[in-house]
JSON list of C-alpha atoms in Angstrom, two decimals:
[
{"chain": "A", "resi": 1, "resn": "ASP", "atom": "CA", "xyz": [-2.08, 18.03, -9.86]},
{"chain": "A", "resi": 2, "resn": "THR", "atom": "CA", "xyz": [-4.76, 15.34, -9.83]},
{"chain": "A", "resi": 3, "resn": "GLY", "atom": "CA", "xyz": [-2.83, 12.68, -7.95]},
{"chain": "A", "resi": 4, "resn": "VAL", "atom": "CA", "xyz": [-1.51, 9.37, -9.22]},
{"chain": "A", "resi": 5, "resn": "SER", "atom": "CA", "xyz": [-3.10, 8.26, -12.48]},
{"chain": "A", "resi": 6, "resn": "GLN", "atom": "CA", "xyz": [-3.21, 4.72, -13.80]},
{"chain": "A", "resi": 7, "resn": "ASP", "atom": "CA", "xyz": [-4.29, 3.56, -17.22]},
{"chain": "A", "resi": 8, "resn": "PRO", "atom": "CA", "xyz": [-6.23, 1.54, -18.13]},
{"chain": "A", "resi": 9, "resn": "ARG", "atom": "CA", "xyz": [-8.63, 1.05, -15.23]},
{"chain": "A", "resi": 10, "resn": "HIS", "atom": "CA", "xyz": [-9.60, -2.39, -16.46]},
{"chain": "A", "resi": 11, "resn": "LYS", "atom": "CA", "xyz": [-7.95, -4.83, -18.84]},
{"chain": "A", "resi": 12, "resn": "ILE", "atom": "CA", "xyz": [-9.25, -8.19, -20.00]},
{"chain": "A", "resi": 13, "resn": "THR", "atom": "CA", "xyz": [-6.79, -10.25, -21.96]},
{"chain": "A", "resi": 14, "resn": "LYS", "atom": "CA", "xyz": [-6.44, -13.77, -23.25]},
{"chain": "A", "resi": 15, "resn": "ARG", "atom": "CA", "xyz": [-3.88, -16.06, -21.70]},
{"chain": "A", "resi": 16, "resn": "GLY", "atom": "CA", "xyz": [-0.57, -15.76, -23.48]},
{"chain": "A", "resi": 17, "resn": "GLN", "atom": "CA", "xyz": [-1.03, -12.16, -24.57]},
{"chain": "A", "resi": 18, "resn": "ASN", "atom": "CA", "xyz": [1.19, -9.30, -23.46]},
{"chain": "A", "resi": 19, "resn": "VAL", "atom": "CA", "xyz": [-0.21, -6.35, -21.56]},
{"chain": "A", "resi": 20, "resn": "THR", "atom": "CA", "xyz": [1.23, -2.99, -20.53]},
{"chain": "A", "resi": 21, "resn": "PHE", "atom": "CA", "xyz": [0.03, -0.66, -17.81]},
{"chain": "A", "resi": 22, "resn": "ARG", "atom": "CA", "xyz": [0.95, 2.96, -17.30]},
{"chain": "A", "resi": 23, "resn": "CYS", "atom": "CA", "xyz": [1.32, 5.01, -14.15]},
{"chain": "A", "resi": 24, "resn": "ASP", "atom": "CA", "xyz": [1.71, 8.79, -13.94]},
{"chain": "A", "resi": 25, "resn": "PRO", "atom": "CA", "xyz": [2.87, 9.80, -10.45]},
{"chain": "A", "resi": 26, "resn": "ILE", "atom": "CA", "xyz": [2.46, 13.13, -8.74]},
{"chain": "A", "resi": 27, "resn": "SER", "atom": "CA", "xyz": [4.84, 15.36, -10.65]},
{"chain": "A", "resi": 28, "resn": "GLU", "atom": "CA", "xyz": [7.14, 16.31, -7.78]},
{"chain": "A", "resi": 29, "resn": "HIS", "atom": "CA", "xyz": [7.42, 12.75, -6.44]},
{"chain": "A", "resi": 30, "resn": "ASN", "atom": "CA", "xyz": [10.73, 11.08, -7.25]},
{"chain": "A", "resi": 31, "resn": "ARG", "atom": "CA", "xyz": [9.80, 7.63, -5.95]},
{"chain": "A", "resi": 32, "resn": "LEU", "atom": "CA", "xyz": [7.40, 5.26, -7.68]},
{"chain": "A", "resi": 33, "resn": "TYR", "atom": "CA", "xyz": [6.20, 1.84, -6.55]},
{"chain": "A", "resi": 34, "resn": "TRP", "atom": "CA", "xyz": [4.26, -1.00, -8.14]},
{"chain": "A", "resi": 35, "resn": "TYR", "atom": "CA", "xyz": [2.18, -3.38, -6.04]},
{"chain": "A", "resi": 36, "resn": "ARG", "atom": "CA", "xyz": [-0.10, -6.30, -6.86]},
{"chain": "A", "resi": 37, "resn": "GLN", "atom": "CA", "xyz": [-3.27, -6.97, -4.88]},
{"chain": "A", "resi": 38, "resn": "THR", "atom": "CA", "xyz": [-5.49, -10.01, -5.13]},
{"chain": "A", "resi": 39, "resn": "LEU", "atom": "CA", "xyz": [-9.03, -10.06, -3.79]},
{"chain": "A", "resi": 40, "resn": "GLY", "atom": "CA", "xyz": [-9.21, -9.92, -0.01]},
{"chain": "A", "resi": 41, "resn": "GLN", "atom": "CA", "xyz": [-5.46, -9.58, 0.42]},
{"chain": "A", "resi": 42, "resn": "GLY", "atom": "CA", "xyz": [-3.05, -6.79, 1.17]},
{"chain": "A", "resi": 43, "resn": "PRO", "atom": "CA", "xyz": [-0.91, -5.26, -1.56]},
{"chain": "A", "resi": 44, "resn": "GLU", "atom": "CA", "xyz": [2.32, -7.13, -2.36]},
{"chain": "A", "resi": 45, "resn": "PHE", "atom": "CA", "xyz": [5.40, -5.18, -3.39]},
{"chain": "A", "resi": 46, "resn": "LEU", "atom": "CA", "xyz": [6.64, -5.71, -6.93]},
{"chain": "A", "resi": 47, "resn": "THR", "atom": "CA", "xyz": [9.22, -3.06, -7.71]},
{"chain": "A", "resi": 48, "resn": "TYR", "atom": "CA", "xyz": [10.39, 0.44, -6.89]},
{"chain": "A", "resi": 49, "resn": "PHE", "atom": "CA", "xyz": [12.02, 3.34, -8.75]},
{"chain": "A", "resi": 50, "resn": "GLN", "atom": "CA", "xyz": [13.86, 6.36, -7.46]},
{"chain": "A", "resi": 51, "resn": "ASN", "atom": "CA", "xyz": [13.85, 8.76, -10.39]},
{"chain": "A", "resi": 52, "resn": "GLU", "atom": "CA", "xyz": [14.70, 6.54, -13.37]},
{"chain": "A", "resi": 53, "resn": "ALA", "atom": "CA", "xyz": [16.67, 3.95, -11.40]},
{"chain": "A", "resi": 54, "resn": "GLN", "atom": "CA", "xyz": [14.97, 0.68, -10.49]},
{"chain": "A", "resi": 55, "resn": "LEU", "atom": "CA", "xyz": [16.28, 0.14, -6.96]},
{"chain": "A", "resi": 56, "resn": "GLU", "atom": "CA", "xyz": [14.45, -2.95, -5.83]},
{"chain": "A", "resi": 57, "resn": "LYS", "atom": "CA", "xyz": [12.58, -5.87, -7.38]},
{"chain": "A", "resi": 58, "resn": "SER", "atom": "CA", "xyz": [10.55, -8.47, -5.54]},
{"chain": "A", "resi": 59, "resn": "ARG", "atom": "CA", "xyz": [11.01, -12.18, -6.09]},
{"chain": "A", "resi": 60, "resn": "LEU", "atom": "CA", "xyz": [7.35, -12.03, -7.14]},
{"chain": "A", "resi": 61, "resn": "LEU", "atom": "CA", "xyz": [8.49, -10.22, -10.27]},
{"chain": "A", "resi": 62, "resn": "SER", "atom": "CA", "xyz": [9.20, -13.11, -12.58]},
{"chain": "A", "resi": 63, "resn": "ASP", "atom": "CA", "xyz": [11.04, -12.83, -15.88]},
{"chain": "A", "resi": 64, "resn": "ARG", "atom": "CA", "xyz": [7.70, -12.20, -17.58]},
{"chain": "A", "resi": 65, "resn": "PHE", "atom": "CA", "xyz": [7.35, -8.90, -15.75]},
{"chain": "A", "resi": 66, "resn": "SER", "atom": "CA", "xyz": [9.31, -5.80, -16.63]},
{"chain": "A", "resi": 67, "resn": "ALA", "atom": "CA", "xyz": [8.99, -2.24, -15.45]},
{"chain": "A", "resi": 68, "resn": "GLU", "atom": "CA", "xyz": [10.50, 0.97, -16.70]},
{"chain": "A", "resi": 69, "resn": "ARG", "atom": "CA", "xyz": [10.53, 4.60, -15.73]},
{"chain": "A", "resi": 70, "resn": "PRO", "atom": "CA", "xyz": [12.19, 6.52, -18.53]},
{"chain": "A", "resi": 71, "resn": "LYS", "atom": "CA", "xyz": [13.25, 10.06, -17.62]},
{"chain": "A", "resi": 72, "resn": "GLY", "atom": "CA", "xyz": [12.02, 9.54, -14.09]},
{"chain": "A", "resi": 73, "resn": "SER", "atom": "CA", "xyz": [8.45, 10.54, -14.84]},
{"chain": "A", "resi": 74, "resn": "PHE", "atom": "CA", "xyz": [5.74, 8.03, -15.81]},
{"chain": "A", "resi": 75, "resn": "SER", "atom": "CA", "xyz": [6.28, 4.29, -15.45]},
{"chain": "A", "resi": 76, "resn": "THR", "atom": "CA", "xyz": [5.12, 1.25, -17.38]},
{"chain": "A", "resi": 77, "resn": "LEU", "atom": "CA", "xyz": [4.64, -2.30, -16.16]},
{"chain": "A", "resi": 78, "resn": "GLU", "atom": "CA", "xyz": [4.59, -4.98, -18.84]},
{"chain": "A", "resi": 79, "resn": "ILE", "atom": "CA", "xyz": [3.53, -8.57, -18.37]},
{"chain": "A", "resi": 80, "resn": "GLN", "atom": "CA", "xyz": [4.49, -10.95, -21.16]},
{"chain": "A", "resi": 81, "resn": "ARG", "atom": "CA", "xyz": [2.73, -14.24, -21.90]},
{"chain": "A", "resi": 82, "resn": "THR", "atom": "CA", "xyz": [0.04, -13.59, -19.31]},
{"chain": "A", "resi": 83, "resn": "GLU", "atom": "CA", "xyz": [-1.21, -16.43, -17.13]},
{"chain": "A", "resi": 84, "resn": "GLN", "atom": "CA", "xyz": [-4.48, -16.76, -15.21]},
{"chain": "A", "resi": 85, "resn": "GLY", "atom": "CA", "xyz": [-2.54, -16.32, -12.00]},
{"chain": "A", "resi": 86, "resn": "ASP", "atom": "CA", "xyz": [-1.62, -12.81, -13.11]},
{"chain": "A", "resi": 87, "resn": "SER", "atom": "CA", "xyz": [-5.23, -11.72, -12.64]},
{"chain": "A", "resi": 88, "resn": "ALA", "atom": "CA", "xyz": [-5.13, -9.06, -9.93]},
{"chain": "A", "resi": 89, "resn": "MET", "atom": "CA", "xyz": [-5.29, -5.35, -9.23]},
{"chain": "A", "resi": 90, "resn": "TYR", "atom": "CA", "xyz": [-2.02, -3.62, -10.05]},
{"chain": "A", "resi": 91, "resn": "LEU", "atom": "CA", "xyz": [-1.47, -0.57, -7.90]},
{"chain": "A", "resi": 92, "resn": "CYS", "atom": "CA", "xyz": [0.96, 2.25, -8.45]},
{"chain": "A", "resi": 93, "resn": "ALA", "atom": "CA", "xyz": [2.04, 4.66, -5.73]},
{"chain": "A", "resi": 94, "resn": "SER", "atom": "CA", "xyz": [4.43, 7.56, -5.49]},
{"chain": "A", "resi": 95, "resn": "SER", "atom": "CA", "xyz": [6.18, 9.47, -2.74]},
{"chain": "A", "resi": 96, "resn": "SER", "atom": "CA", "xyz": [8.52, 12.39, -2.40]},
{"chain": "A", "resi": 97, "resn": "GLY", "atom": "CA", "xyz": [11.17, 10.57, -0.44]},
{"chain": "A", "resi": 98, "resn": "GLY", "atom": "CA", "xyz": [11.87, 10.88, 3.22]},
{"chain": "A", "resi": 99, "resn": "SER", "atom": "CA", "xyz": [10.83, 7.80, 5.10]},
{"chain": "A", "resi": 100, "resn": "HIS", "atom": "CA", "xyz": [8.23, 9.52, 7.24]},
{"chain": "A", "resi": 101, "resn": "TYR", "atom": "CA", "xyz": [5.91, 10.08, 4.34]},
{"chain": "A", "resi": 102, "resn": "GLY", "atom": "CA", "xyz": [3.34, 7.57, 3.28]},
{"chain": "A", "resi": 103, "resn": "TYR", "atom": "CA", "xyz": [2.53, 7.00, -0.32]},
{"chain": "A", "resi": 104, "resn": "THR", "atom": "CA", "xyz": [-0.14, 8.38, -2.61]},
{"chain": "A", "resi": 105, "resn": "PHE", "atom": "CA", "xyz": [-1.82, 5.53, -4.43]},
{"chain": "A", "resi": 106, "resn": "GLY", "atom": "CA", "xyz": [-3.52, 5.43, -7.80]},
{"chain": "A", "resi": 107, "resn": "SER", "atom": "CA", "xyz": [-6.87, 3.76, -8.36]},
{"chain": "A", "resi": 108, "resn": "GLY", "atom": "CA", "xyz": [-5.21, 0.70, -9.87]},
{"chain": "A", "resi": 109, "resn": "THR", "atom": "CA", "xyz": [-5.52, -1.36, -13.03]},
{"chain": "A", "resi": 110, "resn": "ARG", "atom": "CA", "xyz": [-7.71, -4.45, -12.74]},
{"chain": "A", "resi": 111, "resn": "LEU", "atom": "CA", "xyz": [-6.30, -7.24, -14.92]},
{"chain": "A", "resi": 112, "resn": "THR", "atom": "CA", "xyz": [-8.39, -10.26, -15.81]},
{"chain": "A", "resi": 113, "resn": "VAL", "atom": "CA", "xyz": [-6.73, -13.06, -17.77]},
{"chain": "A", "resi": 114, "resn": "VAL", "atom": "CA", "xyz": [-9.20, -15.41, -19.44]},
{"chain": "B", "resi": 1, "resn": "ALA", "atom": "CA", "xyz": [12.33, -9.66, 6.82]},
{"chain": "B", "resi": 2, "resn": "GLN", "atom": "CA", "xyz": [9.58, -7.59, 8.30]},
{"chain": "B", "resi": 3, "resn": "THR", "atom": "CA", "xyz": [6.10, -9.04, 8.62]},
{"chain": "B", "resi": 4, "resn": "VAL", "atom": "CA", "xyz": [2.76, -7.43, 9.46]},
{"chain": "B", "resi": 5, "resn": "THR", "atom": "CA", "xyz": [-0.10, -9.45, 10.91]},
{"chain": "B", "resi": 6, "resn": "GLN", "atom": "CA", "xyz": [-3.75, -8.52, 11.03]},
{"chain": "B", "resi": 7, "resn": "SER", "atom": "CA", "xyz": [-5.49, -11.49, 12.57]},
{"chain": "B", "resi": 8, "resn": "GLN", "atom": "CA", "xyz": [-9.06, -10.19, 12.49]},
{"chain": "B", "resi": 9, "resn": "PRO", "atom": "CA", "xyz": [-10.47, -10.57, 8.97]},
{"chain": "B", "resi": 10, "resn": "GLU", "atom": "CA", "xyz": [-13.71, -8.73, 9.71]},
{"chain": "B", "resi": 11, "resn": "MET", "atom": "CA", "xyz": [-15.17, -6.41, 12.30]},
{"chain": "B", "resi": 12, "resn": "SER", "atom": "CA", "xyz": [-18.44, -4.62, 12.70]},
{"chain": "B", "resi": 13, "resn": "VAL", "atom": "CA", "xyz": [-19.34, -1.50, 14.66]},
{"chain": "B", "resi": 14, "resn": "GLN", "atom": "CA", "xyz": [-22.50, 0.42, 15.37]},
{"chain": "B", "resi": 15, "resn": "GLU", "atom": "CA", "xyz": [-22.62, 3.92, 13.98]},
{"chain": "B", "resi": 16, "resn": "ALA", "atom": "CA", "xyz": [-21.36, 6.49, 16.52]},
{"chain": "B", "resi": 17, "resn": "GLU", "atom": "CA", "xyz": [-19.60, 3.79, 18.56]},
{"chain": "B", "resi": 18, "resn": "THR", "atom": "CA", "xyz": [-15.86, 3.16, 18.92]},
{"chain": "B", "resi": 19, "resn": "VAL", "atom": "CA", "xyz": [-13.95, 0.30, 17.33]},
{"chain": "B", "resi": 20, "resn": "THR", "atom": "CA", "xyz": [-10.35, -0.85, 17.60]},
{"chain": "B", "resi": 21, "resn": "LEU", "atom": "CA", "xyz": [-8.51, -2.65, 14.81]},
{"chain": "B", "resi": 22, "resn": "SER", "atom": "CA", "xyz": [-5.48, -4.72, 15.79]},
{"chain": "B", "resi": 23, "resn": "CYS", "atom": "CA", "xyz": [-2.11, -5.06, 14.12]},
{"chain": "B", "resi": 24, "resn": "THR", "atom": "CA", "xyz": [1.16, -6.67, 15.16]},
{"chain": "B", "resi": 25, "resn": "TYR", "atom": "CA", "xyz": [4.45, -6.63, 13.33]},
{"chain": "B", "resi": 26, "resn": "ASP", "atom": "CA", "xyz": [7.83, -8.24, 13.52]},
{"chain": "B", "resi": 27, "resn": "THR", "atom": "CA", "xyz": [11.12, -6.45, 12.91]},
{"chain": "B", "resi": 28, "resn": "SER", "atom": "CA", "xyz": [14.66, -6.34, 14.19]},
{"chain": "B", "resi": 29, "resn": "GLU", "atom": "CA", "xyz": [14.99, -2.65, 13.40]},
{"chain": "B", "resi": 30, "resn": "SER", "atom": "CA", "xyz": [14.72, 0.07, 16.02]},
{"chain": "B", "resi": 31, "resn": "ASP", "atom": "CA", "xyz": [13.67, 2.92, 13.75]},
{"chain": "B", "resi": 32, "resn": "TYR", "atom": "CA", "xyz": [10.74, 2.56, 11.39]},
{"chain": "B", "resi": 33, "resn": "TYR", "atom": "CA", "xyz": [7.34, 3.93, 10.47]},
{"chain": "B", "resi": 34, "resn": "LEU", "atom": "CA", "xyz": [3.89, 2.43, 10.79]},
{"chain": "B", "resi": 35, "resn": "PHE", "atom": "CA", "xyz": [0.80, 3.35, 8.83]},
{"chain": "B", "resi": 36, "resn": "TRP", "atom": "CA", "xyz": [-2.89, 2.62, 8.62]},
{"chain": "B", "resi": 37, "resn": "TYR", "atom": "CA", "xyz": [-4.44, 2.80, 5.17]},
{"chain": "B", "resi": 38, "resn": "LYS", "atom": "CA", "xyz": [-8.12, 2.74, 4.26]},
{"chain": "B", "resi": 39, "resn": "GLN", "atom": "CA", "xyz": [-9.35, 1.16, 1.05]},
{"chain": "B", "resi": 40, "resn": "PRO", "atom": "CA", "xyz": [-13.03, 1.87, 0.28]},
{"chain": "B", "resi": 41, "resn": "PRO", "atom": "CA", "xyz": [-14.88, -0.19, -2.31]},
{"chain": "B", "resi": 42, "resn": "SER", "atom": "CA", "xyz": [-13.62, 2.22, -5.02]},
{"chain": "B", "resi": 43, "resn": "ARG", "atom": "CA", "xyz": [-10.23, 0.60, -4.33]},
{"chain": "B", "resi": 44, "resn": "GLN", "atom": "CA", "xyz": [-8.03, 3.69, -3.94]},
{"chain": "B", "resi": 45, "resn": "MET", "atom": "CA", "xyz": [-5.87, 3.43, -0.85]},
{"chain": "B", "resi": 46, "resn": "ILE", "atom": "CA", "xyz": [-5.97, 6.44, 1.43]},
{"chain": "B", "resi": 47, "resn": "LEU", "atom": "CA", "xyz": [-3.53, 7.17, 4.24]},
{"chain": "B", "resi": 48, "resn": "VAL", "atom": "CA", "xyz": [-5.37, 7.39, 7.56]},
{"chain": "B", "resi": 49, "resn": "ILE", "atom": "CA", "xyz": [-2.60, 7.88, 10.09]},
{"chain": "B", "resi": 50, "resn": "ARG", "atom": "CA", "xyz": [1.12, 7.30, 10.58]},
{"chain": "B", "resi": 51, "resn": "GLN", "atom": "CA", "xyz": [3.40, 6.76, 13.55]},
{"chain": "B", "resi": 52, "resn": "GLU", "atom": "CA", "xyz": [7.15, 7.20, 13.84]},
{"chain": "B", "resi": 53, "resn": "ALA", "atom": "CA", "xyz": [8.69, 4.49, 16.00]},
{"chain": "B", "resi": 54, "resn": "TYR", "atom": "CA", "xyz": [11.01, 6.94, 17.78]},
{"chain": "B", "resi": 55, "resn": "LYS", "atom": "CA", "xyz": [8.04, 8.94, 19.06]},
{"chain": "B", "resi": 56, "resn": "GLN", "atom": "CA", "xyz": [6.49, 7.79, 22.31]},
{"chain": "B", "resi": 57, "resn": "GLN", "atom": "CA", "xyz": [3.37, 9.87, 21.82]},
{"chain": "B", "resi": 58, "resn": "ASN", "atom": "CA", "xyz": [0.57, 8.10, 20.00]},
{"chain": "B", "resi": 59, "resn": "ALA", "atom": "CA", "xyz": [-0.54, 9.72, 16.75]},
{"chain": "B", "resi": 60, "resn": "THR", "atom": "CA", "xyz": [-4.01, 11.23, 16.47]},
{"chain": "B", "resi": 61, "resn": "GLU", "atom": "CA", "xyz": [-5.93, 12.48, 13.44]},
{"chain": "B", "resi": 62, "resn": "ASN", "atom": "CA", "xyz": [-9.41, 13.72, 14.30]},
{"chain": "B", "resi": 63, "resn": "ARG", "atom": "CA", "xyz": [-11.51, 10.61, 15.08]},
{"chain": "B", "resi": 64, "resn": "PHE", "atom": "CA", "xyz": [-8.58, 8.26, 14.41]},
{"chain": "B", "resi": 65, "resn": "SER", "atom": "CA", "xyz": [-5.90, 7.45, 16.95]},
{"chain": "B", "resi": 66, "resn": "VAL", "atom": "CA", "xyz": [-3.36, 4.71, 17.46]},
{"chain": "B", "resi": 67, "resn": "ASN", "atom": "CA", "xyz": [-2.11, 2.73, 20.40]},
{"chain": "B", "resi": 68, "resn": "PHE", "atom": "CA", "xyz": [1.56, 2.10, 19.63]},
{"chain": "B", "resi": 69, "resn": "GLN", "atom": "CA", "xyz": [3.28, -0.40, 21.91]},
{"chain": "B", "resi": 70, "resn": "LYS", "atom": "CA", "xyz": [6.85, -0.66, 20.63]},
{"chain": "B", "resi": 71, "resn": "ALA", "atom": "CA", "xyz": [8.03, -3.37, 23.01]},
{"chain": "B", "resi": 72, "resn": "ALA", "atom": "CA", "xyz": [5.03, -5.52, 22.20]},
{"chain": "B", "resi": 73, "resn": "LYS", "atom": "CA", "xyz": [5.28, -4.64, 18.49]},
{"chain": "B", "resi": 74, "resn": "SER", "atom": "CA", "xyz": [1.65, -3.74, 18.46]},
{"chain": "B", "resi": 75, "resn": "PHE", "atom": "CA", "xyz": [-0.03, -0.93, 16.50]},
{"chain": "B", "resi": 76, "resn": "SER", "atom": "CA", "xyz": [-3.81, -0.73, 16.85]},
{"chain": "B", "resi": 77, "resn": "LEU", "atom": "CA", "xyz": [-6.15, 1.81, 15.29]},
{"chain": "B", "resi": 78, "resn": "LYS", "atom": "CA", "xyz": [-9.05, 3.28, 17.23]},
{"chain": "B", "resi": 79, "resn": "ILE", "atom": "CA", "xyz": [-11.93, 4.86, 15.34]},
{"chain": "B", "resi": 80, "resn": "SER", "atom": "CA", "xyz": [-14.19, 6.99, 17.50]},
{"chain": "B", "resi": 81, "resn": "ASP", "atom": "CA", "xyz": [-17.71, 8.09, 16.65]},
{"chain": "B", "resi": 82, "resn": "SER", "atom": "CA", "xyz": [-17.83, 5.65, 13.72]},
{"chain": "B", "resi": 83, "resn": "GLN", "atom": "CA", "xyz": [-19.53, 6.88, 10.59]},
{"chain": "B", "resi": 84, "resn": "LEU", "atom": "CA", "xyz": [-21.05, 5.00, 7.66]},
{"chain": "B", "resi": 85, "resn": "GLY", "atom": "CA", "xyz": [-18.25, 6.34, 5.48]},
{"chain": "B", "resi": 86, "resn": "ASP", "atom": "CA", "xyz": [-15.69, 4.52, 7.61]},
{"chain": "B", "resi": 87, "resn": "ALA", "atom": "CA", "xyz": [-16.79, 1.21, 6.13]},
{"chain": "B", "resi": 88, "resn": "ALA", "atom": "CA", "xyz": [-13.82, -0.10, 4.15]},
{"chain": "B", "resi": 89, "resn": "MET", "atom": "CA", "xyz": [-10.83, -2.41, 4.27]},
{"chain": "B", "resi": 90, "resn": "TYR", "atom": "CA", "xyz": [-8.12, -1.19, 6.60]},
{"chain": "B", "resi": 91, "resn": "PHE", "atom": "CA", "xyz": [-4.50, -2.14, 6.14]},
{"chain": "B", "resi": 92, "resn": "CYS", "atom": "CA", "xyz": [-1.68, -1.84, 8.59]},
{"chain": "B", "resi": 93, "resn": "ALA", "atom": "CA", "xyz": [1.72, -1.21, 6.96]},
{"chain": "B", "resi": 94, "resn": "TYR", "atom": "CA", "xyz": [5.38, -1.03, 7.96]},
{"chain": "B", "resi": 95, "resn": "ARG", "atom": "CA", "xyz": [8.22, 0.93, 6.44]},
{"chain": "B", "resi": 96, "resn": "SER", "atom": "CA", "xyz": [11.91, 0.90, 7.32]},
{"chain": "B", "resi": 97, "resn": "GLU", "atom": "CA", "xyz": [13.77, 4.04, 8.30]},
{"chain": "B", "resi": 98, "resn": "ASP", "atom": "CA", "xyz": [16.09, 4.36, 5.35]},
{"chain": "B", "resi": 99, "resn": "TRP", "atom": "CA", "xyz": [16.99, 7.83, 4.18]},
{"chain": "B", "resi": 100, "resn": "SER", "atom": "CA", "xyz": [18.90, 6.46, 1.21]},
{"chain": "B", "resi": 101, "resn": "GLY", "atom": "CA", "xyz": [15.72, 5.09, -0.25]},
{"chain": "B", "resi": 102, "resn": "ALA", "atom": "CA", "xyz": [17.18, 1.66, -0.83]},
{"chain": "B", "resi": 103, "resn": "ASN", "atom": "CA", "xyz": [14.62, -0.01, 1.42]},
{"chain": "B", "resi": 104, "resn": "SER", "atom": "CA", "xyz": [11.61, 2.26, 1.35]},
{"chain": "B", "resi": 105, "resn": "LYS", "atom": "CA", "xyz": [8.87, -0.15, 0.37]},
{"chain": "B", "resi": 106, "resn": "LEU", "atom": "CA", "xyz": [5.75, -0.63, 2.47]},
{"chain": "B", "resi": 107, "resn": "THR", "atom": "CA", "xyz": [4.95, -4.08, 3.84]},
{"chain": "B", "resi": 108, "resn": "PHE", "atom": "CA", "xyz": [1.22, -4.58, 4.31]},
{"chain": "B", "resi": 109, "resn": "GLY", "atom": "CA", "xyz": [-0.90, -6.84, 6.45]},
{"chain": "B", "resi": 110, "resn": "LYS", "atom": "CA", "xyz": [-3.77, -8.81, 4.92]},
{"chain": "B", "resi": 111, "resn": "GLY", "atom": "CA", "xyz": [-6.28, -6.20, 5.96]},
{"chain": "B", "resi": 112, "resn": "ILE", "atom": "CA", "xyz": [-9.50, -6.13, 7.92]},
{"chain": "B", "resi": 113, "resn": "THR", "atom": "CA", "xyz": [-12.97, -5.43, 6.54]},
{"chain": "B", "resi": 114, "resn": "LEU", "atom": "CA", "xyz": [-14.84, -2.97, 8.71]},
{"chain": "B", "resi": 115, "resn": "SER", "atom": "CA", "xyz": [-18.59, -2.68, 8.38]},
{"chain": "B", "resi": 116, "resn": "VAL", "atom": "CA", "xyz": [-20.61, 0.06, 10.08]},
{"chain": "B", "resi": 117, "resn": "ARG", "atom": "CA", "xyz": [-24.19, -0.67, 11.11]},
{"chain": "B", "resi": 118, "resn": "PRO", "atom": "CA", "xyz": [-26.65, 2.24, 10.90]}
]
């Protein structure tokens, strides 16, 4: 197991286009989280899955954002009609449940909207 | 809602010296977990150390230790014998104690940039 994988590493898109990111968690982890991080700031929670169920969504997740985790394995995060304010690093993390564990993070997808 | 505050945006330490990074948090819960994460320039977050709120003993991991003051809601990280590889952003994070998983997200502070002088 090579950890949490995110694809692509970098994405440059024009304003108004749709983009989709993928996250492959550690295989035995049933919990998956998406965070957004802007330069010089801490990660901000977006949404969380336990298996295939989306259990929590942040108010930051506008109607243009949607996330899925079919079959409880990999997850996708889609942003429709991108805006310049969407430019950020999108981080995925997974955990095996049990509140005393921290997360394992992926390397992130850097989105630049031009 | 829980909040995590890291009021020092930057710190610098001489190699081989000791440095302490501060963190305070606000919560009405009695059981929770606290974490310090390191984010090197490569951007992947790495867990440094964690502390369970119900434990009075401060956590220690090699050169990293914490000073957990529950009443003061303070959770500082001490790095001993600082090394050049310790240079990174450090984030303090909070997590509720929720076995159901309904509230298991991490809440992060804004982070502190640590530089290590050779």
